[in-house]
Each structure stands twice: as C-alpha cells, then as structure tokens.
Coordinates of C-alpha atoms and ligand atoms in Angstrom, one line a residue:
M1 CA 171.8 184.2 83.6
A2 CA 168.9 186.0 85.0
T3 CA 170.4 189.1 86.6
R4 CA 170.0 191.5 83.7
V5 CA 166.6 191.0 82.3
P6 CA 164.4 193.4 82.8
R7 CA 160.5 193.0 83.6
I8 CA 158.1 192.8 80.6
A9 CA 155.6 195.2 80.8
P10 CA 152.1 194.0 79.9
S11 CA 152.1 197.4 77.5
E12 CA 154.7 196.0 75.6
I13 CA 152.9 192.7 74.7
T14 CA 152.3 193.0 70.6
P15 CA 149.8 191.2 68.9
P16 CA 150.4 187.7 67.2
E17 CA 152.4 187.8 63.7
V18 CA 153.9 184.3 62.2
Y19 CA 154.0 181.4 64.4
F20 CA 154.9 177.9 64.2
S21 CA 152.2 175.7 63.6
R22 CA 151.0 172.5 62.0
R23 CA 150.5 174.6 58.7
A24 CA 153.7 176.0 59.1
L25 CA 155.2 172.7 58.8
L26 CA 153.1 172.0 55.8
A27 CA 154.5 175.1 54.1
G28 CA 157.8 174.1 54.8
A29 CA 157.6 170.3 53.3
L30 CA 156.1 172.2 50.3
A31 CA 159.2 174.0 50.2
A32 CA 161.4 170.8 50.1
G33 CA 165.0 171.2 48.7
V34 CA 165.0 174.8 49.2
S35 CA 168.0 175.7 51.2
T36 CA 167.7 178.3 53.9
L37 CA 170.8 179.7 52.8
A38 CA 169.0 180.8 49.8
R39 CA 166.8 183.1 51.5
G40 CA 170.1 185.2 52.3
A41 CA 169.4 186.0 55.6
G42 CA 172.9 185.6 57.3
S43 CA 176.6 185.3 55.6
P44 CA 179.0 182.7 57.6
P45 CA 182.6 183.7 57.3
A46 CA 184.1 182.1 54.3
G47 CA 186.9 180.6 56.9
A48 CA 184.3 178.3 58.7
A49 CA 184.7 174.7 57.1
P50 CA 181.3 173.6 55.0
L51 CA 179.3 170.7 56.1
E52 CA 177.6 167.8 53.9
Y53 CA 173.8 168.0 54.5
T54 CA 170.5 167.9 53.5
A55 CA 167.5 170.5 54.4
N56 CA 165.0 169.0 56.7
P57 CA 161.9 171.0 56.0
R58 CA 159.6 168.7 57.7
Y59 CA 161.1 170.0 61.1
S60 CA 161.9 173.6 60.4
V61 CA 160.0 176.8 60.6
S62 CA 159.0 178.9 57.8
E63 CA 160.4 182.0 59.7
A64 CA 163.3 183.6 58.5
P65 CA 166.4 182.8 60.7
N66 CA 168.3 185.3 62.5
R67 CA 171.7 186.8 60.9
Y68 CA 175.1 184.7 61.3
E69 CA 176.3 187.4 63.2
E70 CA 173.2 187.9 65.7
I71 CA 173.5 184.1 66.3
T72 CA 177.3 184.1 66.8
T73 CA 177.7 187.4 69.0
Y74 CA 175.1 187.1 71.4
N75 CA 175.3 184.1 73.5
N76 CA 175.1 182.4 76.5
F77 CA 178.4 180.3 77.4
Y78 CA 179.5 181.0 81.2
E79 CA 182.6 179.2 80.6
F80 CA 183.9 181.7 78.8
G81 CA 182.1 184.7 80.3
T82 CA 178.8 185.8 81.4
D83 CA 178.2 188.8 79.0
K84 CA 176.6 188.1 75.8
E85 CA 179.8 189.3 73.3
D86 CA 182.5 187.5 75.9
P87 CA 182.1 183.9 74.4
S88 CA 182.5 185.6 70.9
E89 CA 185.7 186.9 72.0
N90 CA 187.0 184.6 74.6
A91 CA 186.5 181.4 72.8
R92 CA 188.3 182.5 69.7
N93 CA 191.4 180.5 70.5
F94 CA 189.7 177.3 71.8
Q95 CA 190.4 174.3 70.4
P96 CA 187.5 171.8 69.5
R97 CA 189.7 169.1 68.3
P98 CA 190.9 166.6 68.7
W99 CA 187.3 165.3 70.9
S100 CA 186.3 162.5 72.7
V101 CA 182.8 162.0 74.5
T102 CA 183.0 159.2 77.1
I103 CA 179.6 157.1 76.8
D104 CA 178.5 155.7 80.6
G105 CA 175.9 154.3 82.8
E106 CA 172.7 152.2 82.1
A107 CA 174.0 151.0 78.6
E108 CA 175.3 148.0 77.2
T109 CA 178.0 149.7 75.3
R110 CA 180.2 151.9 77.2
G111 CA 183.7 153.6 76.7
T112 CA 185.2 156.8 75.0
F113 CA 184.6 157.8 71.5
T114 CA 186.7 159.9 69.2
L115 CA 184.3 162.6 67.6
E116 CA 184.6 161.3 64.3
D117 CA 183.4 158.1 65.6
L118 CA 180.2 159.5 67.0
L119 CA 179.6 161.1 63.6
K120 CA 180.3 158.0 61.3
G121 CA 177.1 157.0 59.6
Q122 CA 174.7 159.9 60.8
P123 CA 173.6 161.8 58.2
L124 CA 173.8 165.6 58.5
E125 CA 170.5 167.7 58.4
E126 CA 169.7 171.1 58.7
R127 CA 166.9 172.2 60.4
V128 CA 165.6 175.9 61.2
Y129 CA 164.3 175.5 64.9
R130 CA 162.9 178.5 66.8
F131 CA 165.2 179.3 70.2
R132 CA 164.0 180.7 73.4
C133 CA 166.1 181.5 76.1
V134 CA 164.7 181.7 79.6
E135 CA 165.9 185.1 79.5
A136 CA 163.2 186.0 77.2
W137 CA 164.8 186.3 74.0
S138 CA 164.5 184.7 70.9
L139 CA 166.6 183.5 67.6
V140 CA 165.5 181.4 64.5
V141 CA 168.7 179.2 64.0
P142 CA 169.7 177.1 60.9
W143 CA 171.1 174.4 62.9
V144 CA 173.1 171.4 61.3
G145 CA 173.0 168.1 63.2
F146 CA 171.7 164.6 63.4
P147 CA 169.0 163.2 66.0
L148 CA 170.3 162.2 69.2
S149 CA 167.7 159.0 69.2
S150 CA 170.3 157.6 66.8
L151 CA 173.5 158.3 68.3
L152 CA 171.6 157.0 71.8
A153 CA 170.2 153.8 70.0
R154 CA 173.9 152.6 69.3
F155 CA 174.8 152.4 72.8
K156 CA 171.8 150.0 73.3
P157 CA 170.5 151.7 76.6
T158 CA 169.3 149.0 79.2
S159 CA 165.5 149.2 80.4
R160 CA 167.0 150.8 83.8
A161 CA 167.9 153.9 81.7
K162 CA 164.9 156.3 82.7
Y163 CA 167.4 159.5 81.9
V164 CA 170.3 161.0 79.7
E165 CA 172.8 163.1 81.6
F166 CA 175.2 165.8 79.5
T167 CA 178.3 167.0 80.7
T168 CA 180.3 169.8 79.3
L169 CA 184.1 169.8 79.3
Y170 CA 186.0 171.2 82.3
D171 CA 189.1 172.7 81.5
P172 CA 189.5 175.8 83.1
H173 CA 192.7 176.8 81.1
R174 CA 190.9 176.1 78.2
M175 CA 187.7 177.9 79.3
P176 CA 188.7 180.9 81.6
G177 CA 185.2 181.0 82.9
Q178 CA 185.3 178.5 84.6
R179 CA 188.0 180.2 87.2
S180 CA 185.3 181.9 88.3
S181 CA 182.4 180.3 90.5
V182 CA 179.6 182.0 89.0
L183 CA 178.1 178.5 88.4
A184 CA 179.1 174.7 89.6
W185 CA 181.3 173.3 86.9
P186 CA 181.3 171.4 85.3
Y187 CA 178.0 172.5 83.2
V188 CA 175.5 169.4 83.4
E189 CA 172.1 168.9 81.6
G190 CA 169.9 166.1 81.4
L191 CA 166.6 164.8 79.8
R192 CA 163.9 162.1 80.3
M193 CA 164.6 159.2 78.0
D194 CA 161.5 160.0 76.1
E195 CA 162.7 163.6 75.6
A196 CA 166.0 162.5 74.5
M197 CA 164.4 160.0 71.8
H198 CA 162.0 162.5 70.3
P199 CA 162.9 163.1 66.6
L200 CA 162.7 167.0 67.4
T201 CA 165.9 166.6 69.8
L202 CA 168.9 167.7 67.7
M203 CA 172.9 166.7 68.0
V204 CA 174.3 169.9 66.5
V205 CA 177.4 170.2 65.0
G206 CA 176.9 172.9 62.5
L207 CA 175.5 176.7 61.8
Y208 CA 174.8 177.9 58.3
G209 CA 176.0 175.1 56.7
R210 CA 179.3 175.3 58.1
V211 CA 181.2 173.8 61.1
L212 CA 179.6 175.0 64.8
P213 CA 181.8 178.4 65.9
N214 CA 183.2 177.6 69.4
Q215 CA 180.7 180.1 70.7
D216 CA 177.7 178.3 70.0
G217 CA 179.1 175.1 71.5
A218 CA 182.0 173.3 69.3
P219 CA 182.1 170.8 68.7
L220 CA 178.8 168.9 69.8
R221 CA 175.6 170.6 71.5
L222 CA 172.2 169.5 72.4
I223 CA 169.3 171.6 71.2
V224 CA 165.9 170.9 72.2
P225 CA 164.0 173.4 70.7
W226 CA 160.7 173.4 72.7
K227 CA 162.9 173.7 76.3
Y228 CA 164.3 176.6 77.3
G229 CA 168.3 177.4 76.0
F230 CA 169.9 176.5 78.9
K231 CA 168.8 172.9 78.3
G232 CA 170.9 173.0 75.2
I233 CA 174.4 172.2 77.0
K234 CA 177.6 173.1 74.9
S235 CA 180.7 171.0 74.3
I236 CA 179.5 167.8 75.5
V237 CA 182.3 165.4 76.8
R238 CA 180.0 162.7 78.6
I239 CA 176.9 161.0 77.8
R240 CA 175.3 159.2 80.7
F241 CA 172.3 156.6 80.8
S242 CA 170.7 157.0 84.4
A243 CA 168.0 155.4 86.4
T244 CA 167.4 158.6 88.3
Q245 CA 166.9 162.3 87.2
P246 CA 170.1 163.8 86.7
H247 CA 171.1 166.9 89.0
T248 CA 171.4 169.8 86.4
T249 CA 173.4 173.0 87.0
W250 CA 170.7 175.6 86.5
S251 CA 168.3 173.9 89.0
L252 CA 171.1 173.0 91.4
A253 CA 172.0 177.1 91.5
A254 CA 168.3 178.2 91.5
P255 CA 165.8 175.5 92.0
N256 CA 162.7 177.6 92.5
E257 CA 163.7 179.3 89.0
Y258 CA 164.9 176.9 86.6
G259 CA 162.9 173.4 86.7
F260 CA 164.7 169.9 85.2
Y261 CA 162.1 170.1 82.5
A262 CA 162.2 173.7 81.6
N263 CA 159.5 173.7 78.7
V264 CA 158.7 177.1 77.4
N265 CA 155.3 178.0 78.7
P266 CA 154.2 181.6 78.5
A267 CA 151.6 180.8 81.4
V268 CA 154.3 180.0 84.1
D269 CA 156.5 182.8 84.8
H270 CA 160.0 183.0 86.1
P271 CA 159.9 184.1 89.9
R272 CA 161.7 187.4 88.7
W273 CA 159.8 188.2 85.5
S274 CA 157.0 187.3 83.1
Q275 CA 157.6 184.6 80.6
A276 CA 154.5 185.6 78.4
T277 CA 156.3 187.3 75.5
E278 CA 160.0 187.4 74.3
R279 CA 162.3 189.7 72.0
R280 CA 163.2 188.8 68.8
I281 CA 166.8 189.5 68.3
G282 CA 167.4 191.5 65.4
A283 CA 163.8 191.9 64.6
P284 CA 162.8 196.2 64.4
F285 CA 161.9 197.7 67.6
L286 CA 158.4 197.7 67.4
A287 CA 158.1 194.0 65.5
A288 CA 160.5 192.6 68.4
R289 CA 158.4 191.7 71.0
R290 CA 156.3 188.9 70.5
P291 CA 154.1 186.6 72.5
T292 CA 155.7 183.0 73.6
L293 CA 154.0 179.9 72.4
L294 CA 153.8 177.1 74.6
F295 CA 156.3 174.4 74.1
N296 CA 158.0 177.3 72.1
G297 CA 155.2 176.4 69.3
Y298 CA 156.1 172.8 69.0
A299 CA 153.0 171.7 71.1
D300 CA 151.4 169.5 68.5
E301 CA 154.8 167.4 68.2
V302 CA 155.5 167.1 72.2
A303 CA 152.5 168.2 74.2
S304 CA 151.8 164.2 74.4
L305 CA 155.3 163.7 76.3
Y306 CA 153.4 165.7 79.4
Q307 CA 150.1 164.1 79.4
G308 CA 148.7 164.1 82.8
M309 CA 151.8 166.3 84.3
D310 CA 151.2 169.6 86.0
L311 CA 153.4 172.0 84.2
R312 CA 153.2 174.2 86.8
R313 CA 154.9 171.7 89.3
Y314 CA 157.2 170.2 86.9
F315 CA 158.3 173.6 85.1
Ligands
MTE401 N1 178.1 174.7 78.6 C1 177.1 175.4 78.6 N2 176.0 175.1 77.7 C2 175.0 176.3 77.8 C3 175.2 177.4 78.5 C4 176.4 177.7 79.5 O1 176.7 178.5 79.8 N3 177.2 176.5 79.2 N4 174.4 178.5 78.1 C5 172.8 177.8 78.0 C6 172.0 179.1 77.5 S1 171.6 179.8 79.0 C7 171.8 179.1 76.4 S2 170.5 180.1 76.1 C8 172.3 178.6 75.1 C9 172.7 179.7 74.1 O2 173.2 179.1 72.9 P1 173.6 179.8 72.1 O3 174.7 181.0 72.6 O4 174.2 179.3 70.9 O5 172.7 180.5 71.3 O6 173.4 177.8 75.7 C10 172.9 176.8 77.0 N5 174.2 176.0 77.0
MO402 MO1 169.8 180.7 78.4

C-alpha cells in the first residue's frame, strides 16, 4: 500500500483551512434535514439502487463531499488489484448478493446470518465523514450505514469479549487479487471493544444515498473515521468476539509501519514518510495539501478512549 507514496516536503504544507471541530458539528446540527445530495457535489449513476435513510448531521462534517466518481475510482482494495483504478475495473462483475456473515467467539448468540437478517431493524443514516488513508491522501464521503454498536449488541458479547475481529471474503475466483500473495489473505482487521461500540463507528452499506459499489466494499464494510483507512475492512464475512487482540493483516505484513490502533496522528510519522499533511483528492492543486488533524479531527469525540496511552508506542 505504501510503495508509491512520495515523501512530503515541509514546503508543501499549506496554512489551515476549514477543520472538523465541535463548531463544525454544531453547524451541521443547524443544517439538520438538509441532504448532502443537495450540495450537488457528485452524482451517483442512475443504475445504483437508492436506499432509505435519514441524514445524521450530529455526526457529519460540513466540508463538501468528494465527487462520487472520485470515491469510486480512486480505491484501495487489494483483492481487486493494487493500483488505485484497479478495483473499479476488476470488481465490476463481483456479485455481493446473496451474502452472509458468520458471528462467532465470545458472544451468547453466534451463527451465520444473511445480510437481510443483519440489516433488519437497523435504520440507515447518512453521515459525511472525513476519510484519511495512511498513504497521506484524504476524502470526504457521504456514507450510508448504521452504528456497529447496535449490530454487536444483538449478539450479546460476553464479559470476556475485549476485541472484535473482522474478516473479508476469501474467494480467489471472485477476487482475482487474491491469486497474488501481495498480502496474507483473507484480509483481517480488528478493534478494541470500546472502539467498536463508539457511536462514530459505522457499518456501511451505501454511498451517496445508493447501495455501496463493489469497489468500496460491497455489501458491508467498516468505517472508523478517526483511524487510517486500512482499518475500514471491506466485504466482511466474519465477525468474531475475542478475548485477545486480533492479528491484523497490515500489522502482520509490516509491524513497524502499521500498528493495531492506526489512529490518525500528525505527530507520529510512518517510518517512510511524514503523516503531518495530506492531499485532498480532487481539490485544486494549491489547496489540496492540508495539515492532518489529530484523530482525523474527531479528537473531541474519541481522545478519551486513549487516555493514559502512549500514542507513539500504540500507533
Ligand atoms: N478487504 C480489504 N479492505 C480494505 C482494503 C483492502 O485492500 N482490502 N484497503 C483498505 C485501505 S488501505 C483503504 S484506504 C480503504 C479504502 O476504501 P475506499 O476504497 O472505499 O476509499 O479500504 C481499506 N479496506
Ligand atoms: Mo489506506
């Protein structure tokens, strides 16, 4: 994931612009009921099935979302190739339905559930989140989904459940990138239980009011907006409650480069490049480079989860 990212020269750092803050949250709340689609920042194709959802301004930034085309043609999804434009091309014929997810580990309720069953009784929300890839580019995305916490609660995790592990589909016939050994398949990610239960942590099934496109992780993917993008595992087929910290794909591939926590932190550089700034995809060249914010701008909401932890050690 990291090989083509250039070092960022200090001279490229631009002055602060508009940031996600408590104030932005309040501004969002005042704009309640105004759909992000009304901003005209992008247009999903007529072919994608519309979803029923309500906007959640409490958990939305006021920055303009990236265009649909940007969010769906500049992707990381190594199961469909390692170049940014590979997933949009190679996932075109992927069939994300029917789909089922296996729940196991430290929970009273376990088993295999259909996607429809998992979505039952989960009202969908649109949330406009900032998204920061570890490769130092960023997007603003109007996701549609529901809080992971309300899904997990249904399975009654036991008191031994300290972590949640997520696994992507393994099927090299349907995911041609898995025929290469660029990563140890299947892709695995994980969260501490309190991170998983945080109200910002989202199970995503849609984008721009429509069913999630294959290249963005159909039919079900995770979004944790204060963490680097690689925590947002796609096309999930298994959720396991665990007493111990999961062995996650990127931290196994390069433990000194990709930590388990992966909280966005401009003060902790990647060993091979700075994390102090980021490039906003689609922004005019001179405005594209902007400072990266601690916890991706969500510090007010999540910093307390890491009180007393050395974020340089637990990166
Ligand atoms: N299964 C799986 N999930 C994945 C990845 C992947 O290669 N495989 N890439 C991650 C990375 S590095 C990023 S930045 C985001 C990209 O999400 P997007 O393509 O929807 O922007 O997905 C994450 N989830
Ligand atoms: Mo990423």
